[in-house]
Each structure stands twice: as structure tokens, then as C-alpha cells.
CSV table of C-alpha atoms in Angstrom, one decimal:
chain,number,residue,atom,x,y,z
A,1,UNK,CA,20.9,-24.3,2.7
A,2,UNK,CA,23.0,-26.5,2.2
A,3,UNK,CA,27.4,-26.6,3.0
A,4,UNK,CA,29.1,-23.7,-0.2
A,5,UNK,CA,32.0,-24.9,1.1
A,6,UNK,CA,31.2,-28.9,-0.5
A,7,UNK,CA,29.0,-28.1,-3.5
A,8,UNK,CA,30.2,-31.7,-5.1
A,9,UNK,CA,29.8,-33.3,-1.9
A,10,UNK,CA,28.0,-36.5,-2.4
A,11,UNK,CA,26.2,-36.5,0.7
A,12,UNK,CA,25.2,-33.5,2.9
A,13,UNK,CA,23.2,-33.0,5.9
A,14,UNK,CA,22.1,-30.3,7.7
A,15,UNK,CA,20.2,-29.7,10.9
A,16,UNK,CA,18.8,-33.3,10.5
A,17,UNK,CA,15.8,-34.3,13.3
A,18,UNK,CA,14.0,-38.1,13.2
A,19,UNK,CA,11.2,-38.3,15.9
A,20,UNK,CA,9.9,-41.8,15.7
A,21,UNK,CA,6.6,-42.7,17.6
A,22,UNK,CA,6.3,-45.3,20.3
A,23,UNK,CA,3.7,-46.9,23.0
A,24,UNK,CA,5.5,-44.8,25.6
A,25,UNK,CA,5.4,-41.1,22.9
A,26,UNK,CA,7.4,-39.7,20.7
A,27,UNK,CA,11.0,-40.7,20.8
A,28,UNK,CA,13.7,-38.5,19.6
A,29,UNK,CA,16.3,-40.5,17.6
A,30,UNK,CA,18.2,-37.9,15.4
A,31,UNK,CA,19.0,-34.2,17.4
A,32,UNK,CA,19.8,-31.9,14.3
A,33,UNK,CA,22.6,-33.7,12.5
A,34,UNK,CA,25.1,-31.5,10.6
A,35,UNK,CA,27.2,-33.8,8.0
A,36,UNK,CA,29.4,-33.8,4.9
A,37,UNK,CA,31.1,-36.2,3.2
A,38,UNK,CA,33.4,-35.1,0.4
A,39,UNK,CA,33.8,-37.0,-2.8
A,40,UNK,CA,35.6,-40.4,-2.3
A,41,UNK,CA,36.2,-40.0,1.3
A,42,UNK,CA,36.0,-42.5,4.0
A,43,UNK,CA,33.9,-41.6,7.2
A,44,UNK,CA,33.7,-43.8,9.8
A,45,UNK,CA,30.6,-43.1,12.4
A,46,UNK,CA,31.3,-44.7,15.5
A,47,UNK,CA,28.9,-45.2,19.0
A,48,UNK,CA,27.5,-47.2,21.4
A,49,UNK,CA,24.1,-49.0,19.9
A,50,UNK,CA,20.9,-47.0,20.3
A,51,UNK,CA,23.1,-43.7,19.6
A,52,UNK,CA,21.5,-43.3,16.2
A,53,UNK,CA,24.4,-44.3,14.0
A,54,UNK,CA,21.8,-46.9,11.7
A,55,UNK,CA,19.1,-44.3,12.0
A,56,UNK,CA,21.5,-41.7,10.0
A,57,UNK,CA,22.4,-44.4,7.2
A,58,UNK,CA,18.6,-44.7,6.6
A,59,UNK,CA,18.1,-40.6,6.2
A,60,UNK,CA,21.1,-40.8,4.6
A,61,UNK,CA,20.3,-42.8,2.4
A,62,UNK,CA,16.5,-41.7,1.6
A,63,UNK,CA,14.7,-44.9,3.0
A,64,UNK,CA,13.7,-43.1,6.2
A,65,UNK,CA,12.2,-39.1,6.0
A,66,UNK,CA,13.7,-36.8,8.7
A,67,UNK,CA,11.3,-35.0,11.1
A,68,UNK,CA,13.0,-31.6,10.2
A,69,UNK,CA,16.3,-30.5,8.4
A,70,UNK,CA,17.6,-31.0,5.0
A,71,UNK,CA,19.5,-34.3,3.1
A,72,UNK,CA,21.5,-33.2,0.2
A,73,UNK,CA,22.2,-36.7,-1.6
A,74,UNK,CA,24.4,-36.7,-5.1
A,75,UNK,CA,23.1,-32.9,-5.3
A,76,UNK,CA,19.5,-33.4,-4.9
A,77,UNK,CA,17.1,-32.4,-2.0
A,78,UNK,CA,15.8,-35.7,-1.0
A,79,UNK,CA,12.2,-34.0,0.0
A,80,UNK,CA,11.7,-32.9,-3.1
A,81,UNK,CA,11.9,-36.4,-4.3
A,82,UNK,CA,8.9,-39.0,-3.5
A,83,UNK,CA,10.2,-42.9,-2.9
A,84,UNK,CA,10.3,-43.9,-6.4
A,85,UNK,CA,12.7,-40.7,-7.2
A,86,UNK,CA,14.9,-41.7,-4.2
A,87,UNK,CA,15.2,-45.3,-5.2
A,88,UNK,CA,15.9,-44.2,-9.4
A,89,UNK,CA,18.5,-41.6,-7.8
A,90,UNK,CA,20.2,-44.2,-5.5
A,91,UNK,CA,20.2,-46.6,-8.2
A,92,UNK,CA,23.6,-47.5,-9.6
A,93,UNK,CA,25.2,-44.9,-7.7
A,94,UNK,CA,24.7,-45.3,-4.0
A,95,UNK,CA,25.2,-49.1,-2.5
A,96,UNK,CA,24.4,-50.3,0.9
A,97,UNK,CA,26.2,-53.2,2.9
A,98,UNK,CA,24.6,-54.5,6.3
A,99,UNK,CA,25.6,-56.6,9.3
A,100,UNK,CA,22.9,-59.3,8.0
A,101,UNK,CA,23.9,-60.0,3.9
A,102,UNK,CA,20.6,-59.1,2.6
A,103,UNK,CA,21.3,-61.8,-0.3
A,104,UNK,CA,18.2,-63.0,-2.0
A,105,UNK,CA,17.7,-66.8,-0.5
A,106,UNK,CA,16.8,-67.8,-4.4
A,107,UNK,CA,19.3,-66.4,-6.0
A,108,UNK,CA,23.4,-67.9,-6.5
A,109,UNK,CA,26.1,-65.5,-5.7
A,110,UNK,CA,26.9,-64.6,-10.1
A,111,UNK,CA,22.9,-63.9,-9.4
A,112,UNK,CA,22.9,-62.1,-6.1
A,113,UNK,CA,25.5,-59.7,-7.9
A,114,UNK,CA,23.9,-59.5,-11.0
A,115,UNK,CA,20.2,-58.7,-10.6
A,116,UNK,CA,21.3,-54.5,-9.6
A,117,UNK,CA,23.4,-54.6,-12.7
A,118,UNK,CA,20.4,-55.9,-14.6
A,119,UNK,CA,17.7,-53.0,-13.0
A,120,UNK,CA,20.0,-50.7,-13.8
A,121,UNK,CA,20.5,-52.0,-17.8
A,122,UNK,CA,23.9,-52.7,-17.6
A,123,UNK,CA,25.3,-55.0,-20.4
A,124,UNK,CA,27.2,-57.7,-19.7
A,125,UNK,CA,25.9,-58.0,-15.9
A,126,UNK,CA,26.6,-61.7,-15.4
A,127,UNK,CA,30.2,-60.9,-16.6
A,128,UNK,CA,30.7,-58.3,-14.6
A,129,UNK,CA,29.2,-60.4,-11.3
A,130,UNK,CA,31.6,-63.1,-12.2
A,131,UNK,CA,34.3,-60.5,-12.3
A,132,UNK,CA,33.5,-59.1,-8.8
A,133,UNK,CA,33.1,-62.2,-7.3
A,134,UNK,CA,36.8,-63.2,-8.7
A,135,UNK,CA,38.0,-59.8,-7.1
A,136,UNK,CA,36.4,-61.3,-3.8
A,137,UNK,CA,37.7,-64.7,-4.2
A,138,UNK,CA,34.6,-66.5,-4.6
A,139,UNK,CA,35.5,-67.7,-8.5
A,140,UNK,CA,34.6,-71.0,-7.3
A,141,UNK,CA,31.3,-70.2,-5.3
A,142,UNK,CA,29.6,-68.4,-8.6
A,143,UNK,CA,26.7,-71.1,-8.5
A,144,UNK,CA,26.4,-71.2,-4.9
A,145,UNK,CA,23.1,-70.0,-3.0
A,146,UNK,CA,23.8,-67.9,0.2
A,147,UNK,CA,22.9,-70.8,2.6
A,148,UNK,CA,25.6,-72.8,0.7
A,149,UNK,CA,27.9,-70.1,1.9
A,150,UNK,CA,29.5,-69.3,5.9
A,151,UNK,CA,29.1,-65.9,6.9
A,152,UNK,CA,32.4,-64.4,5.7
A,153,UNK,CA,31.7,-65.3,2.0
A,154,UNK,CA,28.1,-64.1,2.1
A,155,UNK,CA,29.4,-60.8,3.1
A,156,UNK,CA,31.9,-61.0,0.2
A,157,UNK,CA,29.2,-61.6,-2.2
A,158,UNK,CA,27.4,-58.3,-0.8
A,159,UNK,CA,30.3,-56.1,-1.0
A,160,UNK,CA,30.7,-57.3,-4.5
A,161,UNK,CA,27.2,-56.4,-5.1
A,162,UNK,CA,27.1,-53.5,-3.5
A,163,UNK,CA,30.6,-52.2,-5.4
A,164,UNK,CA,29.9,-53.9,-8.8
A,165,UNK,CA,28.4,-50.9,-10.2
A,166,UNK,CA,30.8,-48.9,-9.2
A,167,UNK,CA,28.9,-46.1,-7.2
A,168,UNK,CA,29.6,-42.3,-5.8
A,169,UNK,CA,28.4,-43.5,-2.2
A,170,UNK,CA,28.5,-46.6,0.2
A,171,UNK,CA,26.8,-47.0,3.0
A,172,UNK,CA,28.3,-49.8,5.4
A,173,UNK,CA,26.2,-50.4,8.2
A,174,UNK,CA,28.2,-53.0,10.7
A,175,UNK,CA,29.3,-54.7,7.7
A,176,UNK,CA,31.9,-57.2,9.8
A,177,UNK,CA,29.2,-57.7,13.1
A,178,UNK,CA,28.1,-60.8,11.9
A,179,UNK,CA,31.7,-62.0,11.4
A,180,UNK,CA,34.5,-63.5,13.9
A,181,UNK,CA,37.6,-62.5,13.8
A,182,UNK,CA,39.8,-63.8,10.6
A,183,UNK,CA,36.4,-63.0,8.3
A,184,UNK,CA,36.1,-60.1,9.5
A,185,UNK,CA,40.0,-58.4,8.9
A,186,UNK,CA,39.9,-60.1,5.4
A,187,UNK,CA,36.3,-58.3,3.9
A,188,UNK,CA,37.8,-55.3,6.2
A,189,UNK,CA,40.7,-55.1,3.7
A,190,UNK,CA,38.7,-55.7,0.7
A,191,UNK,CA,36.6,-53.4,1.5
A,192,UNK,CA,38.6,-50.4,1.8
A,193,UNK,CA,41.0,-51.5,-0.6
A,194,UNK,CA,37.8,-51.8,-3.2
A,195,UNK,CA,36.4,-48.1,-1.9
A,196,UNK,CA,39.9,-47.1,-3.1
A,197,UNK,CA,40.2,-48.7,-6.2
A,198,UNK,CA,36.4,-47.9,-7.4
A,199,UNK,CA,37.1,-43.9,-5.4
A,200,UNK,CA,33.7,-44.8,-3.7
A,201,UNK,CA,33.1,-42.3,-1.1
A,202,UNK,CA,32.1,-44.7,2.2
A,203,UNK,CA,30.4,-44.0,5.3
A,204,UNK,CA,31.1,-47.1,8.0
A,205,UNK,CA,29.5,-47.7,10.8
A,206,UNK,CA,30.8,-49.1,13.3
A,207,UNK,CA,31.5,-50.0,17.3
A,208,UNK,CA,34.9,-51.4,16.3
A,209,UNK,CA,37.7,-48.3,17.2
A,210,UNK,CA,40.2,-50.0,15.6
A,211,UNK,CA,38.3,-50.6,12.1
A,212,UNK,CA,37.1,-47.0,12.3
A,213,UNK,CA,40.6,-45.7,12.8
A,214,UNK,CA,41.5,-47.4,9.0
A,215,UNK,CA,38.6,-44.4,7.6
A,216,UNK,CA,40.2,-40.9,6.6
A,217,UNK,CA,38.1,-39.3,9.3
A,218,UNK,CA,35.9,-40.1,12.8
A,219,UNK,CA,32.5,-38.8,13.9
A,220,UNK,CA,30.7,-40.1,16.9
A,221,UNK,CA,26.9,-40.2,17.7
A,222,UNK,CA,26.2,-40.2,20.9
A,223,UNK,CA,22.7,-39.8,21.8
A,224,UNK,CA,21.2,-38.7,18.8
A,225,UNK,CA,23.8,-36.0,18.3
A,226,UNK,CA,27.3,-35.7,16.1
A,227,UNK,CA,30.3,-34.8,17.5
A,228,UNK,CA,34.4,-35.2,16.2
A,229,UNK,CA,36.3,-37.7,19.1
A,230,UNK,CA,38.5,-36.0,21.2
């Protein structure tokens, strides 16, 4: 069923389609996507808005069920898992970073990073959170709430939260999209350095060609299909 050449691939999609309803009728979002990520690989997915990049992440991470085709995440066939099973599979092994940060507003920076570690049952979650916030240059912001942080600082908290569990796979959906040039460069530098340090595979969705060029490999989404840029 899946790519026999990469049996240990943390992510493999085969002939994946996604069709969603709309007022004007069904809309094809993904159209027969094949995609494999090998351990530790950093892959950039580029393409214009509306090309299916974010939908690709949603399906690959098990947040959205494909209309047809197969998705294997960390060796598990997602079609055989219900929503709770997919959440258990991701816990501590698959992390996501989004353009809009998604920090919990009623938690401090330290609590935002520690919360998923505590849910996963990790001992010393607060200590690990402090260590990771120090790695992203926020040791002086531990007790600050998201509304007290700049956009760049909020994304660094999100990055620390995503990588503190040493995931096997990190999905990053336009992680610098809401940042100015200076903060975008700083977050990108941290993300690539920390992904290399943790040996996580990275699927980076972006429209930024310069950011994509830092990945090991680049693929392009266009009208729901995936191609390799010429």
C-alpha cells in the first residue's frame, strides 16, 4: 500500500484526495497527492494561497480525514484510528506550529510549554519548559502571558512548546507569516537549529521561497497537486 522504499518514514501519503462541501457544490482541495518524508528530513512545501498546503498538513497530521487514499503517520494507518486514537498517536511525537501561534491566553509562557508535557505524563515538565524557553531566548519571560509578549516572542514560545517533547515530526504552517522581517529571520534560524538538534523531521509550509530554500528538499503545491519545482 505504502512506499516500500521507506518503511520507517514518519509520514507517507498515497493517492490522497480531499473534497469538501460548499454552497456552490463539492470542492476538490487535494487531488491524488503522494508524499513521503524520511526520518530527520526537512521538506518545504511551497505554493500560492489556496493551493492546498494547509489542507495537506491537516490531512497528514490526522486533523482531517482524506476523502480517499491512504495516510501513514509514525507507522500507523490513520484510517484505522478514530479521533482519540489519532490524538494519542500524535501525543509527544507529532508537533504543530501555526502562523497564529495558538497559545493559551490564560497561561504563562512557562505553563504553555509545560502543559503538553504534563498531559503526556512527563516528569519535570516545568523544568523542561524553562530549559526550552531559555533556548529560544525567553528566560526572562517565563511568567508573562501571551498578551504581554510580542508576536516574535509568542512564536518562540510556540516553537519551544512544539519541540520540548522531542517529537519525531514537526509540522510548521507558515510559522513566520505573521512576523516582521527581523523576527521572521530569528524564528526561522531557531526552528532549523532546534529541529537539527532534536533530529525531528520537518514539514514546512510556506510561500517564502528563501525560507523554503533552507530545507533539504522542496515540493510545490498547485491546484491541489504536488510537483517538484523545476
